[in-house]
Amino acid sequence: MSIHHCLGICLLLSSTVAMAQEPVAAAPSPIATPVMTQPLPEFPGKEVLLLSVEFPPGAVDPVHRHDAEAFVYVLEGNIIMGVAGGREVTLGPGDTFHERPEDLHTVGRNASSQKPARFLAFLIKDAGKPAVIPAD
């Protein structure tokens, strides 16, 4: 075997290893935009937060909780949602989803890798507390 043949094999192997080690693009994250926050004087320390949430194609939510009563209304596309101990559901326009304060939101993703999805999230939560709390 010639030195040129060995060098060619080494270059091929090193480029193959380098390609295998290139990072895989992470799934896009959802984009939440606050629409309204309203204190609830009848319930001291509580507020309502209304969010518009867009899931780009292929977007995935990390596991989290809201520590709130959370209500979702799908406007466009299809979203797959689920909480610990519950079953995954696929929601389309006009469908709703509810999370309790103690729920761990384990599944939240756009069902499509081609089309965006959008929903409104209505949260009743402690005033000043973040809307999304990372899982422990």
GROMACS .gro file of N, CA, C and O in nm:
model
  544
    1MET      N    1   0.086  -0.117   0.000
    1MET     CA    2   0.000   0.000   0.000
    1MET      C    3   0.090   0.123   0.000
    1MET      O    4   0.182   0.133   0.079
    2SER      N    5   0.061   0.215  -0.088
    2SER     CA    6   0.144   0.334  -0.100
    2SER      C    7   0.109   0.435   0.008
    2SER      O    8   0.002   0.431   0.068
    3ILE      N    9   0.200   0.526   0.032
    3ILE     CA   10   0.178   0.633   0.130
    3ILE      C   11   0.061   0.721   0.088
    3ILE      O   12  -0.018   0.765   0.172
    4HIS      N   13   0.044   0.744  -0.042
    4HIS     CA   14  -0.068   0.825  -0.091
    4HIS      C   15  -0.201   0.757  -0.065
    4HIS      O   16  -0.299   0.821  -0.029
    5HIS      N   17  -0.203   0.624  -0.079
    5HIS     CA   18  -0.326   0.547  -0.055
    5HIS      C   19  -0.361   0.554   0.095
    5HIS      O   20  -0.476   0.574   0.130
    6CYS      N   21  -0.260   0.541   0.182
    6CYS     CA   22  -0.282   0.550   0.327
    6CYS      C   23  -0.332   0.689   0.366
    6CYS      O   24  -0.424   0.703   0.448
    7LEU      N   25  -0.270   0.792   0.308
    7LEU     CA   26  -0.314   0.929   0.337
    7LEU      C   27  -0.458   0.951   0.292
    7LEU      O   28  -0.537   1.014   0.362
    8GLY      N   29  -0.495   0.896   0.177
    8GLY     CA   30  -0.632   0.910   0.127
    8GLY      C   31  -0.732   0.844   0.221
    8GLY      O   32  -0.837   0.900   0.251
    9ILE      N   33  -0.699   0.727   0.271
    9ILE     CA   34  -0.787   0.656   0.364
    9ILE      C   35  -0.798   0.734   0.494
    9ILE      O   36  -0.908   0.753   0.549
   10CYS      N   37  -0.685   0.786   0.544
   10CYS     CA   38  -0.687   0.865   0.669
   10CYS      C   39  -0.772   0.990   0.653
   10CYS      O   40  -0.850   1.025   0.743
   11LEU      N   41  -0.758   1.060   0.541
   11LEU     CA   42  -0.839   1.180   0.517
   11LEU      C   43  -0.987   1.146   0.509
   11LEU      O   44  -1.072   1.217   0.565
   12LEU      N   45  -1.021   1.036   0.443
   12LEU     CA   46  -1.160   0.994   0.432
   12LEU      C   47  -1.216   0.962   0.570
   12LEU      O   48  -1.325   1.006   0.606
   13LEU      N   49  -1.140   0.887   0.651
   13LEU     CA   50  -1.186   0.852   0.785
   13LEU      C   51  -1.201   0.975   0.873
   13LEU      O   52  -1.300   0.989   0.945
   14SER      N   53  -1.104   1.067   0.867
   14SER     CA   54  -1.113   1.185   0.953
   14SER      C   55  -1.229   1.275   0.912
   14SER      O   56  -1.297   1.332   0.997
   15SER      N   57  -1.258   1.287   0.784
   15SER     CA   58  -1.373   1.369   0.742
   15SER      C   59  -1.503   1.301   0.780
   15SER      O   60  -1.600   1.367   0.817
   16THR      N   61  -1.509   1.168   0.776
   16THR     CA   62  -1.629   1.095   0.817
   16THR      C   63  -1.653   1.113   0.966
   16THR      O   64  -1.765   1.138   1.009
   17VAL      N   65  -1.547   1.104   1.048
   17VAL     CA   66  -1.560   1.124   1.192
   17VAL      C   67  -1.603   1.267   1.221
   17VAL      O   68  -1.690   1.292   1.304
   18ALA      N   69  -1.545   1.365   1.152
   18ALA     CA   70  -1.581   1.505   1.174
   18ALA      C   71  -1.728   1.529   1.140
   18ALA      O   72  -1.800   1.598   1.213
   19MET      N   73  -1.776   1.469   1.030
   19MET     CA   74  -1.917   1.486   0.994
   19MET      C   75  -2.007   1.423   1.099
   19MET      O   76  -2.112   1.477   1.132
   20ALA      N   77  -1.967   1.309   1.154
   20ALA     CA   78  -2.048   1.241   1.255
   20ALA      C   79  -2.054   1.322   1.385
   20ALA      O   80  -2.148   1.311   1.461
   21GLN      N   81  -1.952   1.406   1.409
   21GLN     CA   82  -1.948   1.483   1.532
   21GLN      C   83  -2.010   1.621   1.520
   21GLN      O   84  -2.021   1.692   1.617
   22GLU      N   85  -2.054   1.661   1.399
   22GLU     CA   86  -2.117   1.791   1.383
   22GLU      C   87  -2.246   1.794   1.462
   22GLU      O   88  -2.320   1.697   1.465
   23PRO      N   89  -2.275   1.905   1.531
   23PRO     CA   90  -2.396   1.911   1.611
   23PRO      C   91  -2.521   1.904   1.525
   23PRO      O   92  -2.525   1.959   1.415
   24VAL      N   93  -2.621   1.836   1.576
   24VAL     CA   94  -2.749   1.828   1.509
   24VAL      C   95  -2.828   1.953   1.549
   24VAL      O   96  -2.827   1.993   1.665
   25ALA      N   97  -2.892   2.014   1.454
   25ALA     CA   98  -2.969   2.135   1.484
   25ALA      C   99  -3.079   2.103   1.584
   25ALA      O  100  -3.151   2.006   1.569
   26ALA      N  101  -3.088   2.184   1.688
   26ALA     CA  102  -3.191   2.165   1.789
   26ALA      C  103  -3.325   2.208   1.733
   26ALA      O  104  -3.333   2.294   1.646
   27ALA      N  105  -3.430   2.145   1.784
   27ALA     CA  106  -3.565   2.183   1.743
   27ALA      C  107  -3.590   2.327   1.785
   27ALA      O  108  -3.544   2.370   1.890
   28PRO      N  109  -3.664   2.402   1.704
   28PRO     CA  110  -3.694   2.540   1.743
   28PRO      C  111  -3.782   2.542   1.868
   28PRO      O  112  -3.852   2.446   1.898
   29SER      N  113  -3.776   2.652   1.940
   29SER     CA  114  -3.857   2.670   2.060
   29SER      C  115  -3.984   2.747   2.026
   29SER      O  116  -3.986   2.825   1.931
   30PRO      N  117  -4.088   2.728   2.106
   30PRO     CA  118  -4.208   2.809   2.087
   30PRO      C  119  -4.179   2.955   2.121
   30PRO      O  120  -4.087   2.985   2.196
   31ILE      N  121  -4.261   3.044   2.067
   31ILE     CA  122  -4.246   3.187   2.091
   31ILE      C  123  -4.374   3.235   2.162
   31ILE      O  124  -4.482   3.233   2.102
   32ALA      N  125  -4.360   3.274   2.288
   32ALA     CA  126  -4.475   3.321   2.366
   32ALA      C  127  -4.471   3.473   2.375
   32ALA      O  128  -4.370   3.530   2.413
   33THR      N  129  -4.582   3.535   2.340
   33THR     CA  130  -4.593   3.681   2.343
   33THR      C  131  -4.706   3.720   2.438
   33THR      O  132  -4.822   3.681   2.415
   34PRO      N  133  -4.675   3.793   2.545
   34PRO     CA  134  -4.783   3.838   2.635
   34PRO      C  135  -4.881   3.929   2.561
   34PRO      O  136  -4.840   4.018   2.488
   35VAL      N  137  -5.009   3.904   2.580
   35VAL     CA  138  -5.114   3.986   2.521
   35VAL      C  139  -5.174   4.078   2.627
   35VAL      O  140  -5.200   4.194   2.601
   36MET      N  141  -5.192   4.023   2.748
   36MET     CA  142  -5.254   4.101   2.854
   36MET      C  143  -5.223   4.037   2.989
   36MET      O  144  -5.219   3.916   3.002
   37THR      N  145  -5.201   4.121   3.088
   37THR     CA  146  -5.192   4.078   3.228
   37THR      C  147  -5.293   4.162   3.305
   37THR      O  148  -5.296   4.284   3.289
   38GLN      N  149  -5.375   4.095   3.385
   38GLN     CA  150  -5.479   4.166   3.457
   38GLN      C  151  -5.485   4.117   3.601
   38GLN      O  152  -5.507   3.998   3.625
   39PRO      N  153  -5.462   4.205   3.699
   39PRO     CA  154  -5.477   4.165   3.839
   39PRO      C  155  -5.623   4.127   3.866
   39PRO      O  156  -5.714   4.178   3.801
   40LEU      N  157  -5.643   4.039   3.963
   40LEU     CA  158  -5.777   3.998   4.003
   40LEU      C  159  -5.803   4.046   4.145
   40LEU      O  160  -5.776   3.975   4.242
   41PRO      N  161  -5.854   4.168   4.161
   41PRO     CA  162  -5.873   4.225   4.294
   41PRO      C  163  -5.962   4.138   4.384
   41PRO      O  164  -5.946   4.137   4.506
   42GLU      N  165  -6.055   4.064   4.323
   42GLU     CA  166  -6.144   3.977   4.401
   42GLU      C  167  -6.069   3.857   4.459
   42GLU      O  168  -6.119   3.790   4.549
   43PHE      N  169  -5.951   3.829   4.403
   43PHE     CA  170  -5.866   3.719   4.448
   43PHE      C  171  -5.727   3.776   4.473
   43PHE      O  172  -5.639   3.767   4.387
   44PRO      N  173  -5.706   3.836   4.591
   44PRO     CA  174  -5.578   3.902   4.620
   44PRO      C  175  -5.458   3.811   4.591
   44PRO      O  176  -5.457   3.693   4.626
   45GLY      N  177  -5.359   3.871   4.523
   45GLY     CA  178  -5.237   3.798   4.491
   45GLY      C  179  -5.245   3.716   4.362
   45GLY      O  180  -5.147   3.655   4.322
   46LYS      N  181  -5.361   3.717   4.296
   46LYS     CA  182  -5.378   3.641   4.171
   46LYS      C  183  -5.390   3.735   4.053
   46LYS      O  184  -5.433   3.850   4.066
   47GLU      N  185  -5.352   3.686   3.935
   47GLU     CA  186  -5.366   3.761   3.812
   47GLU      C  187  -5.396   3.666   3.697
   47GLU      O  188  -5.372   3.545   3.706
   48VAL      N  189  -5.448   3.724   3.589
   48VAL     CA  190  -5.470   3.651   3.465
   48VAL      C  191  -5.361   3.695   3.368
   48VAL      O  192  -5.331   3.814   3.358
   49LEU      N  193  -5.303   3.598   3.299
   49LEU     CA  194  -5.206   3.627   3.193
   49LEU      C  195  -5.256   3.560   3.066
   49LEU      O  196  -5.285   3.441   3.065
   50LEU      N  197  -5.269   3.639   2.960
   50LEU     CA  198  -5.307   3.588   2.829
   50LEU      C  199  -5.185   3.593   2.739
   50LEU      O  200  -5.122   3.699   2.726
   51LEU      N  201  -5.150   3.478   2.682
   51LEU     CA  202  -5.033   3.466   2.594
   51LEU      C  203  -5.076   3.419   2.456
   51LEU      O  204  -5.164   3.333   2.444
   52SER      N  205  -5.011   3.472   2.355
   52SER     CA  206  -5.021   3.418   2.220
   52SER      C  207  -4.895   3.334   2.200
   52SER      O  208  -4.784   3.384   2.221
   53VAL      N  209  -4.912   3.207   2.164
   53VAL     CA  210  -4.797   3.117   2.153
   53VAL      C  211  -4.789   3.062   2.011
   53VAL      O  212  -4.887   3.008   1.959
   54GLU      N  213  -4.673   3.080   1.950
   54GLU     CA  214  -4.649   3.028   1.816
   54GLU      C  215  -4.547   2.916   1.824
   54GLU      O  216  -4.441   2.932   1.885
   55PHE      N  217  -4.580   2.803   1.762
   55PHE     CA  218  -4.488   2.691   1.750
   55PHE      C  219  -4.443   2.686   1.605
   55PHE      O  220  -4.521   2.645   1.517
   56PRO      N  221  -4.320   2.728   1.574
   56PRO     CA  222  -4.272   2.711   1.436
   56PRO      C  223  -4.274   2.562   1.398
   56PRO      O  224  -4.282   2.476   1.485
   57PRO      N  225  -4.265   2.532   1.270
   57PRO     CA  226  -4.260   2.391   1.230
   57PRO      C  227  -4.153   2.315   1.308
   57PRO      O  228  -4.040   2.363   1.322
   58GLY      N  229  -4.190   2.201   1.364
   58GLY     CA  230  -4.097   2.117   1.439
   58GLY      C  231  -4.064   2.163   1.579
   58GLY      O  232  -3.983   2.102   1.648
   59ALA      N  233  -4.126   2.272   1.626
   59ALA     CA  234  -4.094   2.327   1.759
   59ALA      C  235  -4.132   2.229   1.870
   59ALA      O  236  -4.231   2.156   1.860
   60VAL      N  237  -4.051   2.232   1.977
   60VAL     CA  238  -4.071   2.145   2.093
   60VAL      C  239  -4.052   2.228   2.219
   60VAL      O  240  -3.959   2.307   2.230
   61ASP      N  241  -4.143   2.207   2.315
   61ASP     CA  242  -4.136   2.271   2.446
   61ASP      C  243  -4.052   2.184   2.539
   61ASP      O  244  -4.068   2.062   2.539
   62PRO      N  245  -3.966   2.242   2.622
   62PRO     CA  246  -3.900   2.160   2.724
   62PRO      C  247  -4.003   2.122   2.832
   62PRO      O  248  -4.107   2.188   2.846
   63VAL      N  249  -3.973   2.020   2.908
   63VAL     CA  250  -4.060   1.981   3.019
   63VAL      C  251  -4.064   2.096   3.119
   63VAL      O  252  -3.961   2.155   3.151
   64HIS      N  253  -4.186   2.131   3.163
   64HIS     CA  254  -4.202   2.246   3.252
   64HIS      C  255  -4.334   2.234   3.328
   64HIS      O  256  -4.411   2.142   3.307
   65ARG      N  257  -4.358   2.332   3.412
   65ARG     CA  258  -4.488   2.347   3.479
   65ARG      C  259  -4.526   2.493   3.475
   65ARG      O  260  -4.442   2.579   3.447
   66HIS      N  261  -4.653   2.519   3.506
   66HIS     CA  262  -4.699   2.657   3.508
   66HIS      C  263  -4.735   2.704   3.648
   66HIS      O  264  -4.742   2.823   3.672
   67ASP      N  265  -4.761   2.612   3.739
   67ASP     CA  266  -4.807   2.647   3.873
   67ASP      C  267  -4.925   2.743   3.861
   67ASP      O  268  -4.932   2.846   3.929
   68ALA      N  269  -5.017   2.710   3.771
   68ALA     CA  270  -5.132   2.794   3.741
   68ALA      C  271  -5.242   2.708   3.682
   68ALA      O  272  -5.217   2.596   3.635
   69GLU      N  273  -5.362   2.761   3.684
   69GLU     CA  274  -5.468   2.702   3.602
   69GLU      C  275  -5.441   2.755   3.462
   69GLU      O  276  -5.438   2.877   3.440
   70ALA      N  277  -5.413   2.665   3.368
   70ALA     CA  278  -5.377   2.706   3.232
   70ALA      C  279  -5.477   2.647   3.134
   70ALA      O  280  -5.506   2.527   3.137
   71PHE      N  281  -5.528   2.733   3.048
   71PHE     CA  282  -5.626   2.693   2.947
   71PHE      C  283  -5.571   2.729   2.811
   71PHE      O  284  -5.527   2.842   2.789
   72VAL      N  285  -5.574   2.635   2.719
   72VAL     CA  286  -5.519   2.655   2.584
   72VAL      C  287  -5.633   2.647   2.484
   72VAL      O  288  -5.721   2.559   2.494
   73TYR      N  289  -5.631   2.737   2.386
   73TYR     CA  290  -5.727   2.735   2.275
   73TYR      C  291  -5.646   2.743   2.146
   73TYR      O  292  -5.577   2.843   2.121
   74VAL      N  293  -5.653   2.638   2.064
   74VAL     CA  294  -5.573   2.631   1.941
   74VAL      C  295  -5.639   2.715   1.831
   74VAL      O  296  -5.759   2.702   1.804
   75LEU      N  297  -5.557   2.800   1.770
   75LEU     CA  298  -5.602   2.887   1.661
   75LEU      C  299  -5.568   2.831   1.523
   75LEU      O  300  -5.645   2.846   1.429
   76GLU      N  301  -5.450   2.768   1.512
   76GLU     CA  302  -5.399   2.726   1.382
   76GLU      C  303  -5.306   2.608   1.400
   76GLU      O  304  -5.231   2.601   1.498
   77GLY      N  305  -5.307   2.514   1.305
   77GLY     CA  306  -5.215   2.401   1.308
   77GLY      C  307  -5.256   2.296   1.407
   77GLY      O  308  -5.371   2.293   1.456
   78ASN      N  309  -5.162   2.208   1.439
   78ASN     CA  310  -5.186   2.097   1.532
   78ASN      C  311  -5.074   2.092   1.634
   78ASN      O  312  -4.956   2.096   1.598
   79ILE      N  313  -5.114   2.081   1.760
   79ILE     CA  314  -5.021   2.076   1.872
   79ILE      C  315  -5.043   1.944   1.945
   79ILE      O  316  -5.157   1.903   1.967
   80ILE      N  317  -4.935   1.880   1.985
   80ILE     CA  318  -4.943   1.760   2.069
   80ILE      C  319  -4.910   1.803   2.211
   80ILE      O  320  -4.806   1.863   2.235
   81MET      N  321  -5.001   1.775   2.305
   81MET     CA  322  -4.985   1.816   2.445
   81MET      C  323  -5.002   1.694   2.535
   81MET      O  324  -5.071   1.599   2.501
   82GLY      N  325  -4.939   1.703   2.653
   82GLY     CA  326  -4.956   1.599   2.752
   82GLY      C  327  -4.896   1.640   2.885
   82GLY      O  328  -4.802   1.720   2.889
   83VAL      N  329  -4.954   1.587   2.992
   83VAL     CA  330  -4.902   1.609   3.127
   83VAL      C  331  -4.868   1.474   3.188
   83VAL      O  332  -4.922   1.371   3.147
   84ALA      N  333  -4.779   1.474   3.287
   84ALA     CA  334  -4.738   1.350   3.353
   84ALA      C  335  -4.862   1.276   3.403
   84ALA      O  336  -4.950   1.336   3.465
   85GLY      N  337  -4.867   1.148   3.374
   85GLY     CA  338  -4.979   1.064   3.417
   85GLY      C  339  -5.099   1.069   3.324
   85GLY      O  340  -5.193   0.993   3.341
   86GLY      N  341  -5.097   1.158   3.225
   86GLY     CA  342  -5.208   1.168   3.130
   86GLY      C  343  -5.165   1.116   2.994
   86GLY      O  344  -5.049   1.083   2.972
   87ARG      N  345  -5.258   1.112   2.904
   87ARG     CA  346  -5.224   1.066   2.768
   87ARG      C  347  -5.195   1.186   2.679
   87ARG      O  348  -5.245   1.296   2.703
   88GLU      N  349  -5.114   1.165   2.578
   88GLU     CA  350  -5.087   1.270   2.480
   88GLU      C  351  -5.212   1.290   2.396
   88GLU      O  352  -5.281   1.194   2.362
   89VAL      N  353  -5.241   1.415   2.363
   89VAL     CA  354  -5.353   1.446   2.275
   89VAL      C  355  -5.304   1.538   2.165
   89VAL      O  356  -5.214   1.619   2.185
   90THR      N  357  -5.362   1.522   2.047
   90THR     CA  358  -5.333   1.610   1.935
   90THR      C  359  -5.450   1.706   1.922
   90THR      O  360  -5.565   1.664   1.910
   91LEU      N  361  -5.419   1.835   1.927
   91LEU     CA  362  -5.521   1.939   1.925
   91LEU      C  363  -5.513   2.016   1.794
   91LEU      O  364  -5.404   2.046   1.746
   92GLY      N  365  -5.630   2.047   1.739
   92GLY     CA  366  -5.638   2.128   1.617
   92GLY      C  367  -5.716   2.254   1.644
   92GLY      O  368  -5.760   2.279   1.758
   93PRO      N  369  -5.736   2.336   1.541
   93PRO     CA  370  -5.809   2.462   1.559
   93PRO      C  371  -5.944   2.441   1.628
   93PRO      O  372  -6.020   2.352   1.593
   94GLY      N  373  -5.967   2.523   1.732
   94GLY     CA  374  -6.091   2.514   1.808
   94GLY      C  375  -6.084   2.419   1.926
   94GLY      O  376  -6.172   2.419   2.011
   95ASP      N  377  -5.980   2.335   1.935
   95ASP     CA  378  -5.965   2.242   2.047
   95ASP      C  379  -5.907   2.314   2.167
   95ASP      O  380  -5.839   2.417   2.154
   96THR      N  381  -5.933   2.258   2.286
   96THR     CA  382  -5.886   2.316   2.411
   96THR      C  383  -5.809   2.213   2.493
   96THR      O  384  -5.822   2.093   2.473
   97PHE      N  385  -5.731   2.265   2.587
   97PHE     CA  386  -5.651   2.181   2.677
   97PHE      C  387  -5.643   2.254   2.810
   97PHE      O  388  -5.636   2.377   2.813
   98HIS      N  389  -5.643   2.180   2.920
   98HIS     CA  390  -5.638   2.240   3.053
   98HIS      C  391  -5.526   2.174   3.133
   98HIS      O  392  -5.509   2.052   3.129
   99GLU      N  393  -5.452   2.256   3.206
   99GLU     CA  394  -5.349   2.208   3.299
   99GLU      C  395  -5.378   2.263   3.436
   99GLU      O  396  -5.410   2.381   3.451
  100ARG      N  397  -5.361   2.178   3.536
  100ARG     CA  398  -5.379   2.217   3.675
  100ARG      C  399  -5.245   2.269   3.729
  100ARG      O  400  -5.139   2.240   3.673
  101PRO      N  401  -5.247   2.345   3.841
  101PRO     CA  402  -5.121   2.398   3.896
  101PRO      C  403  -5.019   2.289   3.930
  101PRO      O  404  -4.899   2.311   3.918
  102GLU      N  405  -5.064   2.171   3.968
  102GLU     CA  406  -4.972   2.064   4.006
  102GLU      C  407  -4.923   1.980   3.887
  102GLU      O  408  -4.836   1.894   3.902
  103ASP      N  409  -4.975   2.004   3.768
  103ASP     CA  410  -4.937   1.925   3.650
  103ASP      C  411  -4.795   1.955   3.605
  103ASP      O  412  -4.750   2.070   3.608
  104LEU      N  413  -4.727   1.851   3.561
  104LEU     CA  414  -4.597   1.863   3.495
  104LEU      C  415  -4.622   1.848   3.346
  104LEU      O  416  -4.668   1.742   3.301
  105HIS      N  417  -4.596   1.953   3.270
  105HIS     CA  418  -4.621   1.953   3.126
  105HIS      C  419  -4.504   1.878   3.059
  105HIS      O  420  -4.396   1.933   3.043
  106THR      N  421  -4.528   1.752   3.023
  106THR     CA  422  -4.422   1.666   2.971
  106THR      C  423  -4.414   1.665   2.819
  106THR      O  424  -4.309   1.632   2.764
  107VAL      N  425  -4.523   1.699   2.751
  107VAL     CA  426  -4.525   1.697   2.605
  107VAL      C  427  -4.587   1.825   2.554
  107VAL      O  428  -4.698   1.860   2.593
  108GLY      N  429  -4.517   1.893   2.468
  108GLY     CA  430  -4.568   2.011   2.398
  108GLY      C  431  -4.487   2.027   2.271
  108GLY      O  432  -4.370   2.062   2.278
  109ARG      N  433  -4.549   1.996   2.159
  109ARG     CA  434  -4.474   2.008   2.033
  109ARG      C  435  -4.570   2.030   1.916
  109ARG      O  436  -4.686   1.990   1.922
  110ASN      N  437  -4.516   2.093   1.813
  110ASN     CA  438  -4.590   2.109   1.689
  110ASN      C  439  -4.597   1.972   1.622
  110ASN      O  440  -4.495   1.906   1.607
  111ALA      N  441  -4.716   1.931   1.583
  111ALA     CA  442  -4.732   1.800   1.518
  111ALA      C  443  -4.675   1.800   1.376
  111ALA      O  444  -4.654   1.693   1.319
  112SER      N  445  -4.646   1.917   1.322
  112SER     CA  446  -4.597   1.928   1.185
  112SER      C  447  -4.454   1.979   1.180
  112SER      O  448  -4.417   2.070   1.254
  113SER      N  449  -4.377   1.923   1.090
  113SER     CA  450  -4.243   1.976   1.065
  113SER      C  451  -4.245   2.073   0.947
  113SER      O  452  -4.142   2.125   0.907
  114GLN      N  453  -4.365   2.098   0.893
  114GLN     CA  454  -4.380   2.183   0.775
  114GLN      C  455  -4.458   2.312   0.801
  114GLN      O  456  -4.432   2.414   0.739
  115LYS      N  457  -4.557   2.305   0.893
  115LYS     CA  458  -4.648   2.419   0.912
  115LYS      C  459  -4.641   2.469   1.056
  115LYS      O  460  -4.627   2.391   1.149
  116PRO      N  461  -4.657   2.601   1.076
  116PRO     CA  462  -4.660   2.654   1.212
  116PRO      C  463  -4.793   2.619   1.280
  116PRO      O  464  -4.890   2.580   1.215
  117ALA      N  465  -4.794   2.636   1.411
  117ALA     CA  466  -4.916   2.620   1.489
  117ALA      C  467  -4.922   2.735   1.588
  117ALA      O  468  -4.818   2.786   1.632
  118ARG      N  469  -5.044   2.779   1.622
  118ARG     CA  470  -5.061   2.891   1.715
  118ARG      C  471  -5.175   2.861   1.811
  118ARG      O  472  -5.275   2.800   1.772
  119PHE      N  473  -5.159   2.908   1.935
  119PHE     CA  474  -5.269   2.897   2.030
  119PHE      C  475  -5.264   3.013   2.128
  119PHE      O  476  -5.164   3.083   2.140
  120LEU      N  477  -5.376   3.034   2.196
  120LEU     CA  478  -5.384   3.129   2.306
  120LEU      C  479  -5.377   3.050   2.435
  120LEU      O  480  -5.439   2.944   2.447
  121ALA      N  481  -5.301   3.100   2.531
  121ALA     CA  482  -5.293   3.039   2.664
  121ALA      C  483  -5.343   3.142   2.766
  121ALA      O  484  -5.296   3.256   2.768
  122PHE      N  485  -5.437   3.100   2.846
  122PHE     CA  486  -5.500   3.184   2.948
  122PHE      C  487  -5.461   3.124   3.082
  122PHE      O  488  -5.497   3.010   3.111
  123LEU      N  489  -5.381   3.195   3.161
  123LEU     CA  490  -5.332   3.143   3.290
  123LEU      C  491  -5.387   3.225   3.406
  123LEU      O  492  -5.383   3.348   3.402
  124ILE      N  493  -5.436   3.156   3.506
  124ILE     CA  494  -5.472   3.218   3.633
  124ILE      C  495  -5.362   3.175   3.729
  124ILE      O  496  -5.347   3.056   3.759
  125LYS      N  497  -5.282   3.273   3.776
  125LYS     CA  498  -5.160   3.240   3.849
  125LYS      C  499  -5.133   3.340   3.961
  125LYS      O  500  -5.201   3.443   3.970
  126ASP      N  501  -5.034   3.309   4.042
  126ASP     CA  502  -4.990   3.404   4.144
  126ASP      C  503  -4.929   3.525   4.075
  126ASP      O  504  -4.849   3.510   3.981
  127ALA      N  505  -4.966   3.643   4.121
  127ALA     CA  506  -4.914   3.767   4.062
  127ALA      C  507  -4.762   3.771   4.072
  127ALA      O  508  -4.704   3.736   4.175
  128GLY      N  509  -4.699   3.809   3.962
  128GLY     CA  510  -4.554   3.823   3.959
  128GLY      C  511  -4.477   3.693   3.941
  128GLY      O  512  -4.357   3.696   3.919
  129LYS      N  513  -4.543   3.579   3.949
  129LYS     CA  514  -4.475   3.451   3.931
  129LYS      C  515  -4.456   3.426   3.781
  129LYS      O  516  -4.542   3.462   3.701
  130PRO      N  517  -4.344   3.363   3.742
  130PRO     CA  518  -4.325   3.337   3.597
  130PRO      C  519  -4.433   3.245   3.542
  130PRO      O  520  -4.487   3.160   3.613
  131ALA      N  521  -4.462   3.262   3.414
  131ALA     CA  522  -4.563   3.179   3.348
  131ALA      C  523  -4.513   3.036   3.327
  131ALA      O  524  -4.592   2.941   3.331
  132VAL      N  525  -4.384   3.021   3.302
  132VAL     CA  526  -4.326   2.890   3.277
  132VAL      C  527  -4.214   2.866   3.379
  132VAL      O  528  -4.125   2.949   3.394
  133ILE      N  529  -4.223   2.751   3.446
  133ILE     CA  530  -4.124   2.715   3.546
  133ILE      C  531  -4.056   2.587   3.500
  133ILE      O  532  -4.123   2.486   3.478
  134PRO      N  533  -3.923   2.587   3.482
  134PRO     CA  534  -3.854   2.466   3.437
  134PRO      C  535  -3.878   2.350   3.534
  134PRO      O  536  -3.895   2.370   3.655
  135ALA      N  537  -3.881   2.228   3.479
  135ALA     CA  538  -3.899   2.109   3.563
  135ALA      C  539  -3.779   2.093   3.655
  135ALA      O  540  -3.667   2.133   3.622
  136ASP      N  541  -3.803   2.038   3.774
  136ASP     CA  542  -3.695   2.018   3.871
  136ASP      C  543  -3.604   1.906   3.830
  136ASP      O  544  -3.633   1.812   3.774
   0.00000   0.00000   0.00000
